[in-house]
PDB file of C-alpha atoms in Angstrom:
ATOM      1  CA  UNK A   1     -38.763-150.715  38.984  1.00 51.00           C
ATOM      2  CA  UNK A   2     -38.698-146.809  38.589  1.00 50.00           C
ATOM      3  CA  UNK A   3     -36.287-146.798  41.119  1.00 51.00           C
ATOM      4  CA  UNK A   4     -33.970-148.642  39.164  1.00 50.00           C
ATOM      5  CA  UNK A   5     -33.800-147.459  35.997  1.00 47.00           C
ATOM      6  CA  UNK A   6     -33.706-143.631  37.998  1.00 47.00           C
ATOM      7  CA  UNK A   7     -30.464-144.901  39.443  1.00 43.00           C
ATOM      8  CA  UNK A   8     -29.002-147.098  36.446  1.00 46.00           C
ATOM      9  CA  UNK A   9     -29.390-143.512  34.395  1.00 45.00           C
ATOM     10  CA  UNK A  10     -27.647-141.600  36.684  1.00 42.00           C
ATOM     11  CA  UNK A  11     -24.852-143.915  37.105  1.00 42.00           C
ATOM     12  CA  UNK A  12     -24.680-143.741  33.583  1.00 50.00           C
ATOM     13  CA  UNK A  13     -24.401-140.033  33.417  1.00 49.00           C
ATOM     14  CA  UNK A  14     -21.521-140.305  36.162  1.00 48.00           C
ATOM     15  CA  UNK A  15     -19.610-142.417  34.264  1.00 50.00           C
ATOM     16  CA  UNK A  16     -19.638-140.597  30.554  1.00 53.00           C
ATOM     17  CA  UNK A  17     -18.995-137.119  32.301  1.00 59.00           C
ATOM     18  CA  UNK A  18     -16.038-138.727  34.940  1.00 68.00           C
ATOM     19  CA  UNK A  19     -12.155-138.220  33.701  1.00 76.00           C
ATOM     20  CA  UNK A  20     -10.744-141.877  32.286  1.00 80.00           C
ATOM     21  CA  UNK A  21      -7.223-142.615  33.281  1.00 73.00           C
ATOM     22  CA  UNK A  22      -5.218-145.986  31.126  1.00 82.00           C
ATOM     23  CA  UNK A  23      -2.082-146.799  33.881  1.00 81.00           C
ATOM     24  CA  UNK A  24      -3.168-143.827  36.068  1.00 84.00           C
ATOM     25  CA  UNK A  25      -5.196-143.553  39.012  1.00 80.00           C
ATOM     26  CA  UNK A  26      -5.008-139.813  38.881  1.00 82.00           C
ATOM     27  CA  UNK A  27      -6.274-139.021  35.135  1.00 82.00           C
ATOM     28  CA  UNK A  28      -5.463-135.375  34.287  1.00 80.00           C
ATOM     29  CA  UNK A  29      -7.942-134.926  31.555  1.00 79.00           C
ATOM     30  CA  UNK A  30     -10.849-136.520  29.829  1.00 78.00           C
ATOM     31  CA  UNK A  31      -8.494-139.328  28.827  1.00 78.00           C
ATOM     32  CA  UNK A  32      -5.187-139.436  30.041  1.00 79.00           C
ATOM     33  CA  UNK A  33      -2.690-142.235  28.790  1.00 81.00           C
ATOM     34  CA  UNK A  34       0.240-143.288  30.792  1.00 85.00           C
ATOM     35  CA  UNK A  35       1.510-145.387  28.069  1.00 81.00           C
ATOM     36  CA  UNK A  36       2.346-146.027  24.334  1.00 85.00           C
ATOM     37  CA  UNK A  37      -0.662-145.459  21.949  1.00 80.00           C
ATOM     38  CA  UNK A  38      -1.242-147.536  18.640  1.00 83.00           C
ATOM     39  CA  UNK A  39      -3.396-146.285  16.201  1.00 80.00           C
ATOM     40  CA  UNK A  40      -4.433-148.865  13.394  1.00 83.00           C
ATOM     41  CA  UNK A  41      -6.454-146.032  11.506  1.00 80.00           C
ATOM     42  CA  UNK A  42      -6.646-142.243  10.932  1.00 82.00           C
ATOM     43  CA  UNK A  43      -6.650-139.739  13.377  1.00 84.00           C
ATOM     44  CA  UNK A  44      -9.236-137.437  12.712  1.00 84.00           C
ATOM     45  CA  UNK A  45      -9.447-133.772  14.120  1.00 82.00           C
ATOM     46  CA  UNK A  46     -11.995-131.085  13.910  1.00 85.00           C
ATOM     47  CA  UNK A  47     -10.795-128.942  10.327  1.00 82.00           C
ATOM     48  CA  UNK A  48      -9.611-125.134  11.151  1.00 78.00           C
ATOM     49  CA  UNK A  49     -11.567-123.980   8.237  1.00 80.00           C
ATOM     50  CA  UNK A  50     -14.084-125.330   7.746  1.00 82.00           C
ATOM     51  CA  UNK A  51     -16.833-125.955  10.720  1.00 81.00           C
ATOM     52  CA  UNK A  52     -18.312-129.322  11.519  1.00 80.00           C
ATOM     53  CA  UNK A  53     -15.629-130.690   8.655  1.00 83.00           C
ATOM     54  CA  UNK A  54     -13.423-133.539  10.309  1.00 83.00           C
ATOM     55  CA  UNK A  55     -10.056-133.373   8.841  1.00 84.00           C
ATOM     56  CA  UNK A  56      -7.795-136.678   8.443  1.00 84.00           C
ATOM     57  CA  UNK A  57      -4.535-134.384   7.141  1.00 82.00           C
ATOM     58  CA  UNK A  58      -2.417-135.597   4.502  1.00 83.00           C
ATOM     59  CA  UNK A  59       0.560-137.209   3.764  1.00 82.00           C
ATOM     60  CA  UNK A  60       3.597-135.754   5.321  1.00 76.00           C
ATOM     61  CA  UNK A  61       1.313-133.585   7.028  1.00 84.00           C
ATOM     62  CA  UNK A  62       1.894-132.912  10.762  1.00 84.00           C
ATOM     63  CA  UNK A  63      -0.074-131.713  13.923  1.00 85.00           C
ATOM     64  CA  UNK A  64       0.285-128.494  15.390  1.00 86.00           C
ATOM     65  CA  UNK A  65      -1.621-127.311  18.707  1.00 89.00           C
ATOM     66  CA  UNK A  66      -3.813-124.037  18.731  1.00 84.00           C
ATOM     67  CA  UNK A  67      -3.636-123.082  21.779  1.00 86.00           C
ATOM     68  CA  UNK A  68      -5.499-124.039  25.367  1.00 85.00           C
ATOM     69  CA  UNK A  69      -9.167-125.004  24.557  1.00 81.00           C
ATOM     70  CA  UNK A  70      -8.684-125.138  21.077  1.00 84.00           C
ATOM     71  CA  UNK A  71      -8.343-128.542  18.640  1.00 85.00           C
ATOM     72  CA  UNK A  72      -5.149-128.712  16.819  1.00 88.00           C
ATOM     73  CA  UNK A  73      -4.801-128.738  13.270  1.00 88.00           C
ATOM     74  CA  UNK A  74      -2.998-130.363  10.706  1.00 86.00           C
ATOM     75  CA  UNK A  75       0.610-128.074   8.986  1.00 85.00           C
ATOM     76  CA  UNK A  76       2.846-128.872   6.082  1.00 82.00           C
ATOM     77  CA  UNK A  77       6.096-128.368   7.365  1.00 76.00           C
ATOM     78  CA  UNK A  78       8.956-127.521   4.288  1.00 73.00           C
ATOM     79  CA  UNK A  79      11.627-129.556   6.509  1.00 66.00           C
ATOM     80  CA  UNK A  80      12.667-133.337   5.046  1.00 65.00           C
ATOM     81  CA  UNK A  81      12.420-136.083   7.338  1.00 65.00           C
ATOM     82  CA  UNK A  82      15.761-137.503   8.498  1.00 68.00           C
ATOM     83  CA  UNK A  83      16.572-141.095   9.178  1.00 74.00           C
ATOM     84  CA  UNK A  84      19.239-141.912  11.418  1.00 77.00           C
ATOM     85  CA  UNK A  85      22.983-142.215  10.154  1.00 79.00           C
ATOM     86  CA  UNK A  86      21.530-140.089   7.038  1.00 86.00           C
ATOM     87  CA  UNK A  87      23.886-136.696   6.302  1.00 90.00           C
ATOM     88  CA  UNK A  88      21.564-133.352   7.055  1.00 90.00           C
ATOM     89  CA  UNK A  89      22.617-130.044   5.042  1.00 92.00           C
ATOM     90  CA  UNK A  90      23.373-127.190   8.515  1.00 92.00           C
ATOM     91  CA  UNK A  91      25.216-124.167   6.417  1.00 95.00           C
ATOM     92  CA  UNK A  92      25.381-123.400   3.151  1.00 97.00           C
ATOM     93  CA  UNK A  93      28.409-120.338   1.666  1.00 98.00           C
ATOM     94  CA  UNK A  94      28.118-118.487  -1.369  1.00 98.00           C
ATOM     95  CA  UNK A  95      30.549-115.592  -2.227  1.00 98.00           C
ATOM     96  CA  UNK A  96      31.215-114.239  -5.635  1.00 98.00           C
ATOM     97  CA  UNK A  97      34.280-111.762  -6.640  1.00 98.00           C
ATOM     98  CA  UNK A  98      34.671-109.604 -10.027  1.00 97.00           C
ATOM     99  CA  UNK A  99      38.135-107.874  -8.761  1.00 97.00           C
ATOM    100  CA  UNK A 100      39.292-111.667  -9.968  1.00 97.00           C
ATOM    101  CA  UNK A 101      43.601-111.687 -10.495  1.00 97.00           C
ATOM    102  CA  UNK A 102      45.301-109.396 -12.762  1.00 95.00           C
ATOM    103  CA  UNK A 103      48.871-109.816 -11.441  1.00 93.00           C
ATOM    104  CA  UNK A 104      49.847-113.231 -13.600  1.00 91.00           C
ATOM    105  CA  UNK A 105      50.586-111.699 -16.644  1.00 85.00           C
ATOM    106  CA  UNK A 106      52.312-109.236 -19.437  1.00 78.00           C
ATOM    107  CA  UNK A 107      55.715-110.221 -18.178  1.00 81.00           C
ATOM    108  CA  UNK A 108      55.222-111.828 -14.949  1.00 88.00           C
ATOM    109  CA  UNK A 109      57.254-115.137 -13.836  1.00 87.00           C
ATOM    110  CA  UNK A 110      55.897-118.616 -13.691  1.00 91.00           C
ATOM    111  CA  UNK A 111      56.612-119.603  -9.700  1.00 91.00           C
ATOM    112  CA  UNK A 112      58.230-122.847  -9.159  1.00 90.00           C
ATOM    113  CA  UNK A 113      57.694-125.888  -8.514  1.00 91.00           C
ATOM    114  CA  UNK A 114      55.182-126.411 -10.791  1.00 91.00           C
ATOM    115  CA  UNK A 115      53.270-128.913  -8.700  1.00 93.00           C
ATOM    116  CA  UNK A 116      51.368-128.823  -5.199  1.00 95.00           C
ATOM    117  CA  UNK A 117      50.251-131.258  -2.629  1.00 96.00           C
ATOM    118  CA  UNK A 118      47.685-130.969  -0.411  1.00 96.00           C
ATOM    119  CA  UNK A 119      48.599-129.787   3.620  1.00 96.00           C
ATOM    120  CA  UNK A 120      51.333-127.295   1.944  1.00 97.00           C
ATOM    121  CA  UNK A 121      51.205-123.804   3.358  1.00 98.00           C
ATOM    122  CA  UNK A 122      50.419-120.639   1.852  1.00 97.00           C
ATOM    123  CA  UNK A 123      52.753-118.500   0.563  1.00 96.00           C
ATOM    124  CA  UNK A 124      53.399-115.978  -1.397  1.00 94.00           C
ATOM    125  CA  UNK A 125      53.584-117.726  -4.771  1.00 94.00           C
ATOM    126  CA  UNK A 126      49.767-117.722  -4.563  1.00 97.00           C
ATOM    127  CA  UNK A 127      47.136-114.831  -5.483  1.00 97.00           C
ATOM    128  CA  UNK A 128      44.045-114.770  -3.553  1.00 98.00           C
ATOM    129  CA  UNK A 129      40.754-114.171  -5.060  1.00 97.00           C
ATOM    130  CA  UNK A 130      40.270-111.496  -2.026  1.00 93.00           C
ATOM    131  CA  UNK A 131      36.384-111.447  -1.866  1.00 97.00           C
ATOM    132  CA  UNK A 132      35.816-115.156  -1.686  1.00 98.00           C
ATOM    133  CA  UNK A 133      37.256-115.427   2.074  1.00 98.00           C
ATOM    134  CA  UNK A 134      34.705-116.856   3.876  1.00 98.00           C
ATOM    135  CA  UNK A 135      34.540-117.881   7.903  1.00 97.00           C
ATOM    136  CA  UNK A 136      32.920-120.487   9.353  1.00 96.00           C
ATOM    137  CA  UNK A 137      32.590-122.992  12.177  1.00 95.00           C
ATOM    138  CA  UNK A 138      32.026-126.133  12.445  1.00 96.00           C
ATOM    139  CA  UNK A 139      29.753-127.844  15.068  1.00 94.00           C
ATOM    140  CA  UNK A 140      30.051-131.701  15.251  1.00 93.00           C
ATOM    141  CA  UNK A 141      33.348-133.940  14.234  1.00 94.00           C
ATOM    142  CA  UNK A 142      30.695-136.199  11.878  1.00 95.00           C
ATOM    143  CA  UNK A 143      30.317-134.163   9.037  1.00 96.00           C
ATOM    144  CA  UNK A 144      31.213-133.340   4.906  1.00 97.00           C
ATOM    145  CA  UNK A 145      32.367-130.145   3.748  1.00 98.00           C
ATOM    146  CA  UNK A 146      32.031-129.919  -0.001  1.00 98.00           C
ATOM    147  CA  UNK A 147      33.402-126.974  -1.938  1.00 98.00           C
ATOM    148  CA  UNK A 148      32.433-125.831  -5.364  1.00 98.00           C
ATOM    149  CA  UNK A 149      34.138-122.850  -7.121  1.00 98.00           C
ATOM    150  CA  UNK A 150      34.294-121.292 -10.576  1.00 98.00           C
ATOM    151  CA  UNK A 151      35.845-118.939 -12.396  1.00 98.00           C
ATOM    152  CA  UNK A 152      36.277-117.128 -15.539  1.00 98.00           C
ATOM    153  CA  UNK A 153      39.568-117.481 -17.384  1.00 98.00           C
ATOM    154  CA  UNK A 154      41.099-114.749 -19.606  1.00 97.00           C
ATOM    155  CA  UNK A 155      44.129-114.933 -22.214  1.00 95.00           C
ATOM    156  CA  UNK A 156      45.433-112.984 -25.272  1.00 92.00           C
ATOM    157  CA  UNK A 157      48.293-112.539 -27.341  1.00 88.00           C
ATOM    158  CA  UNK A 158      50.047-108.979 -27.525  1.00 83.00           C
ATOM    159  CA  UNK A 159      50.527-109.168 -31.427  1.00 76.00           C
ATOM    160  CA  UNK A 160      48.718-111.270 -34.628  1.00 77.00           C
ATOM    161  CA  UNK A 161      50.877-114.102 -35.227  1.00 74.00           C
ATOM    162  CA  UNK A 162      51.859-115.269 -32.375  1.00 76.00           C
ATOM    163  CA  UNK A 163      50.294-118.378 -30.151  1.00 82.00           C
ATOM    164  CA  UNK A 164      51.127-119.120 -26.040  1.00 88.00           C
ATOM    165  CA  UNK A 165      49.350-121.181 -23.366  1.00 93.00           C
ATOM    166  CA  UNK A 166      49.416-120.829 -19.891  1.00 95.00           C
ATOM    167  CA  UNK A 167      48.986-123.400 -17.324  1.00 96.00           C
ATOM    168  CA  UNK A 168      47.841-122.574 -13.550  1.00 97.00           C
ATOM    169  CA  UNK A 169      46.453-124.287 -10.358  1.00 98.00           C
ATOM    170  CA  UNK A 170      43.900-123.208  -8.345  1.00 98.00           C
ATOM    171  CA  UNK A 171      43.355-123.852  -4.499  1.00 98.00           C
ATOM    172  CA  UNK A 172      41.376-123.925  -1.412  1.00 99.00           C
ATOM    173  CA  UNK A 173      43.074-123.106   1.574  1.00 98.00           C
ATOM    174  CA  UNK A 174      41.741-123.818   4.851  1.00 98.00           C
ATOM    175  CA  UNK A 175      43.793-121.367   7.578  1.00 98.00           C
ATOM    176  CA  UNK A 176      46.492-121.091   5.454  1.00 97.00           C
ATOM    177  CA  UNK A 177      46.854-124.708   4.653  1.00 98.00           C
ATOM    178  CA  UNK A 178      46.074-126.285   0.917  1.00 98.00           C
ATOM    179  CA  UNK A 179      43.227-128.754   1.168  1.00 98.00           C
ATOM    180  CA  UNK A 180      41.988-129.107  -2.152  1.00 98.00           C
ATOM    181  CA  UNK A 181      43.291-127.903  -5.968  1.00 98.00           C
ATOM    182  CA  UNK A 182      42.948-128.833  -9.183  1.00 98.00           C
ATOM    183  CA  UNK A 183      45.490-127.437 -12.369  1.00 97.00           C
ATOM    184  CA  UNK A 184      44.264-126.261 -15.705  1.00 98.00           C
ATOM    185  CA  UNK A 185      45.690-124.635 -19.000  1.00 97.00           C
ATOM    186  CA  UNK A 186      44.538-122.152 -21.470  1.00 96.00           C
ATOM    187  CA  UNK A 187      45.727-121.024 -24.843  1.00 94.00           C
ATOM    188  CA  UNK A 188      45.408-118.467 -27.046  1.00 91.00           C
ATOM    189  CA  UNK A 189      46.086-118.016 -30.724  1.00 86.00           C
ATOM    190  CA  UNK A 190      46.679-114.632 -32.593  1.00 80.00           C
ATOM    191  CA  UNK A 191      45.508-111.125 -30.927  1.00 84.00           C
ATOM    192  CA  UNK A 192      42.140-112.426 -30.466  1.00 88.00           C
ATOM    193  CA  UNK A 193      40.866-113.588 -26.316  1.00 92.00           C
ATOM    194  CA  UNK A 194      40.091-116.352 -25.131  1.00 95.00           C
ATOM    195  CA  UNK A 195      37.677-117.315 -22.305  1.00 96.00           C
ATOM    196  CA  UNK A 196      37.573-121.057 -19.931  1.00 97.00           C
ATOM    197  CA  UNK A 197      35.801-121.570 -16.890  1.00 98.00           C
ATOM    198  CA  UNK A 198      37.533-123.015 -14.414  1.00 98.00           C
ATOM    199  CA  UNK A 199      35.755-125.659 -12.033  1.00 98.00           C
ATOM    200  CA  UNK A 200      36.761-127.145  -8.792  1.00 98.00           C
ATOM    201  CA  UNK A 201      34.649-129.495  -6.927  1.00 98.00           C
ATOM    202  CA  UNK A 202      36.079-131.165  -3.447  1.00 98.00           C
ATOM    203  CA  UNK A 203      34.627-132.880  -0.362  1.00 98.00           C
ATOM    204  CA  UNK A 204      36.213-133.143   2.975  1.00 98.00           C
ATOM    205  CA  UNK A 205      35.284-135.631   5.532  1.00 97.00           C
ATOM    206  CA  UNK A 206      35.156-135.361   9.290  1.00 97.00           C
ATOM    207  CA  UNK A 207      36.466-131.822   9.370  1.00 97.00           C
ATOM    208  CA  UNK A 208      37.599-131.351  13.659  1.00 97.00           C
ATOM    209  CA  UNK A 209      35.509-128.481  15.214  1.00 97.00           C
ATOM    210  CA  UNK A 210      36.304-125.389  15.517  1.00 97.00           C
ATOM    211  CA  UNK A 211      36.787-121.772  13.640  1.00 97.00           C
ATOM    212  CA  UNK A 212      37.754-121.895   9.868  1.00 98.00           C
ATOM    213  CA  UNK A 213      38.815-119.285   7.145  1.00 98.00           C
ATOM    214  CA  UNK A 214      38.407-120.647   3.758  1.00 98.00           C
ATOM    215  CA  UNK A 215      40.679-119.038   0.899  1.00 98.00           C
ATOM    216  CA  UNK A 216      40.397-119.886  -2.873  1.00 99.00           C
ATOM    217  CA  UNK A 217      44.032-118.351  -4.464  1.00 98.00           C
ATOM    218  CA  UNK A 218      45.831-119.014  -7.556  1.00 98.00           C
ATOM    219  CA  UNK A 219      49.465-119.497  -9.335  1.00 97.00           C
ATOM    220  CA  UNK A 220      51.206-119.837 -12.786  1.00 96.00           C
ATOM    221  CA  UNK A 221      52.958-122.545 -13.411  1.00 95.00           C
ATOM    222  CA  UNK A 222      53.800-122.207 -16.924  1.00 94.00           C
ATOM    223  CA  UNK A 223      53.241-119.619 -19.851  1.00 92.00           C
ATOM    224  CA  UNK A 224      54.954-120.792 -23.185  1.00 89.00           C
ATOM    225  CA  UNK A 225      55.498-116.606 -23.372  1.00 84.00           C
ATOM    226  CA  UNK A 226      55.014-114.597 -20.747  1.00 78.00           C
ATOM    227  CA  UNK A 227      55.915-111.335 -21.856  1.00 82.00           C
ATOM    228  CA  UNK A 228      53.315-111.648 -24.926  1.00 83.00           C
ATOM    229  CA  UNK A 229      50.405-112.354 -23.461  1.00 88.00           C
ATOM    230  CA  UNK A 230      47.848-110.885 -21.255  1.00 91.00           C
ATOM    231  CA  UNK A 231      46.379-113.611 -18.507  1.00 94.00           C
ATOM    232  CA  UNK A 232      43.451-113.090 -16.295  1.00 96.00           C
ATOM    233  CA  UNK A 233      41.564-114.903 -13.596  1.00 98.00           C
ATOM    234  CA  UNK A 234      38.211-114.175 -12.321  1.00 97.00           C
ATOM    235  CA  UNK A 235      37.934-110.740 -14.411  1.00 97.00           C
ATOM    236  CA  UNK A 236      38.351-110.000 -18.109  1.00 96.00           C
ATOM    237  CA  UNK A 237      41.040-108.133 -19.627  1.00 94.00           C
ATOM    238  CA  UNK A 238      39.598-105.029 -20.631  1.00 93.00           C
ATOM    239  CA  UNK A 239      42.667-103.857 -23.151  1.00 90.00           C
ATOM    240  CA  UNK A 240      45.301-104.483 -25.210  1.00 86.00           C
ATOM    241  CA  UNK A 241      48.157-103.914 -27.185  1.00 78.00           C
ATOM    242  CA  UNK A 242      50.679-103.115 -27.499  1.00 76.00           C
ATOM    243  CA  UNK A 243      50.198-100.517 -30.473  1.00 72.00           C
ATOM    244  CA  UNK A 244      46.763 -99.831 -31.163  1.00 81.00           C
ATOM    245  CA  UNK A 245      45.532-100.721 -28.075  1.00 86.00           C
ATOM    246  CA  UNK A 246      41.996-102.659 -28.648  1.00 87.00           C
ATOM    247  CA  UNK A 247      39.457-102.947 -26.339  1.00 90.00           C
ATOM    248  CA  UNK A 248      37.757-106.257 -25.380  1.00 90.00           C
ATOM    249  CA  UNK A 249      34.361-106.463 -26.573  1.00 90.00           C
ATOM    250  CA  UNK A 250      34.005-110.215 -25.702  1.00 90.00           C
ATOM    251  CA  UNK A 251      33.841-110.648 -22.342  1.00 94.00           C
ATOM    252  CA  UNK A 252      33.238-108.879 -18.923  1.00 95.00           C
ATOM    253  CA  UNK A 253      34.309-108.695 -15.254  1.00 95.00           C
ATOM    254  CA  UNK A 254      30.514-109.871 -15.004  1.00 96.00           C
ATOM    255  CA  UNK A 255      30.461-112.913 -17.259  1.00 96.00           C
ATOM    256  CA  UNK A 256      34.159-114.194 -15.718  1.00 97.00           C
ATOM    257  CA  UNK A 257      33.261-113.248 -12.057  1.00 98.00           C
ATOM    258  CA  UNK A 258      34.432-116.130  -9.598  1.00 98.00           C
ATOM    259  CA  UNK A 259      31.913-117.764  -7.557  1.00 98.00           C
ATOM    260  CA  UNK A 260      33.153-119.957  -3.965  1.00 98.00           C
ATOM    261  CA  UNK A 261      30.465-122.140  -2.046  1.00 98.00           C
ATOM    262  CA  UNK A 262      30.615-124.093   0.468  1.00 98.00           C
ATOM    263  CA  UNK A 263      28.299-126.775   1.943  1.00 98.00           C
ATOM    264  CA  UNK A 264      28.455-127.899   5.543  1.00 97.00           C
ATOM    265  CA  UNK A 265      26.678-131.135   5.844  1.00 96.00           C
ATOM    266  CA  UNK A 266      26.035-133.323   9.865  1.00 94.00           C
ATOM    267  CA  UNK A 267      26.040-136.780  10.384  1.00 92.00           C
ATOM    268  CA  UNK A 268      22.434-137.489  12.122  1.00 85.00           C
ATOM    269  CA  UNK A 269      22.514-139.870  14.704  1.00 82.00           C
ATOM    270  CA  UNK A 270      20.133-140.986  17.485  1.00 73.00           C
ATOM    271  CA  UNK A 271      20.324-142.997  20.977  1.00 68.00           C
ATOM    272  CA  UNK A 272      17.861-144.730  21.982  1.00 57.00           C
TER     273      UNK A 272
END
C-alpha cells in the first residue's frame, strides 16, 4: 500500500511541474495556447508596486510586458480607441502672422470682378498673408482636411466727417488653386478705427495624395472711398492723418495677428 501512494505522489509531482500544451503537442511554456482564449472574468496580474498585491487594472487600462522573467503590468495609454470606419486626427497646422496686409488701402484700387469661385487660380489680384504658408502631405485618399483661419481687420477714415466701408474676400489656396473663401465688409465712421475679426472655417473631403502648399491671401472688392481711408488685414494701422497725424492707441499688430490651422484627419478602416 506504501508502494502506491509513493508512486501516485510522484506522478503527481510530474504532472504539476510538466509544460501543458491546449492544440499543441510541443508546449513552449508552462501553458501554451494554440488557440483563441475567452475570459469570462478578470485577469489578474501580480501589482508592480506593491508586493504580494494582485492587480485587476482598470478601465481602459492596458497590459504592458516588463521584460523576460518579469510579470507585466497594467499602463494608461493617452491614445483613444478607434472603431472601424471612424475618422482618426494624423496632423494638425498652426501658423500665425503679425506682418498681416498693408497694401489695400489709402488710394489703392478695388480689383475686379468682385466675385470668386472655387478652382480659380492665383493671381496677382490677391495679397498673401506671407507667414501662414504651410506644406504638407497627405498619406491616404480617405481623409478630411478642415481649415480654420482668423484675422484681425483694420479701417479708418482720413478726416472727421466722413464714413466708407470696404468689402474683401479672403482665400485658401491649395498650390495656387482657390479651394475655399468666404467675403466680408467693414466700415468705419469719422477719424476713429475700427476693428472685425475675420473667420473662415472649410472642410475638404478625400483630398488625392501627395505634396501640398497651403496659402491664405486676400483682395478688395469694394471701398465706398478709397483714397480716404486707411484698410488693414492681419496688422493694425499704427497712424494716421492726414494733418495731425494720430497714432492708434486701440489696437495692435498683436491683438489683429492672423492665425491659419489646418487639421488632417484618416479614414480608419480594417480587413479582416
Amino acid at each position: 500500500m506504501y508502494s502506491k501512494f509513493k508512486l501516485l505522489f510522484l506522478f503527481s509531482c510530474g504532472v504539476a511541474k510538466a509544460q501543458i500544451g491546449i492544440n499543441t503537442t510541443t508546449p513552449n511554456a508552462t501553458l501554451d495556447v494554440n488557440g483563441d482564449v475567452v475570459l469570462r472574468k478578470e485577469l489578474i496580474v501580480p501589482s508592480s508596486t506593491t508586493a504580494g498585491i494582485l492587480d485587476p487594472g482598470n478601465v481602459d487600462q492596458v497590459l504592458v510586458s516588463r521584460g523576460s522573467g518579469l510579470p507585466p503590468t497594467w499602463k494608461s495609454v493617452n491614445v483613444p480607441f478607434m472603431e472601424n470606419a471612424q475618422y482618426k486626427l494624423v496632423n494638425t497646422y498652426l501658423r500665425n502672422d503679425e506682418a498681416g496686409i498693408t497694401t489695400l488701402s489709402n488710394g489703392v484700387a478695388v480689383s475686379t470682378p468682385s466675385t470668386s469661385v472655387l478652382g480659380e487660380d492665383y493671381t496677382t489680384a490677391w495679397v498673401k498673408i506671407s507667414n501662414l504658408s504651410t506644406d504638407l502631405q497627405i498619406r491616404s485618399s480617405q481623409n478630411k482636411i478642415t481649415y480654420q483661419v482668423q484675422s484681425g481687420v483694420e479701417l479708418v477714415n482720413k478726416s472727421v466727417g466722413r464714413g466708407s466701408s470696404v468689402n474683401f474676400i479672403c482665400g485658401i489656396f491649395k498650390n495656387n488653386k482657390l479651394v475655399a473663401l468666404r467675403p466680408d465688409a467693414i466700415t468705419a465712421v469719422d477719424a476713429t478705427p475700427v476693428q472685425g475679426i475675420y473667420t473662415l472655417n472649410y472642410t475638404e473631403d478625400n483630398v488625392a495624395v501627395g505634396p501640398y502648399t497651403l496659402e491664405v491671401a486676400c483682395r478688395k472688392t469694394f471701398s465706398s472711398d478709397a483714397t480716404n481711408n486707411y484698410f488693414r488685414i492681419g496688422v493694425n494701422i499704427p497712424t494716421y492723418g492726414p494733418t495731425p497725424i494720430v497714432t492708434n492707441t486701440t489696437s495692435n499688430a498683436f491683438a489683429l495677428r492672423s492665425l491659419f490651422k489646418i487639421d488632417v484627419a484618416e479614414l480608419v478602416t480594417y480587413t479582416n
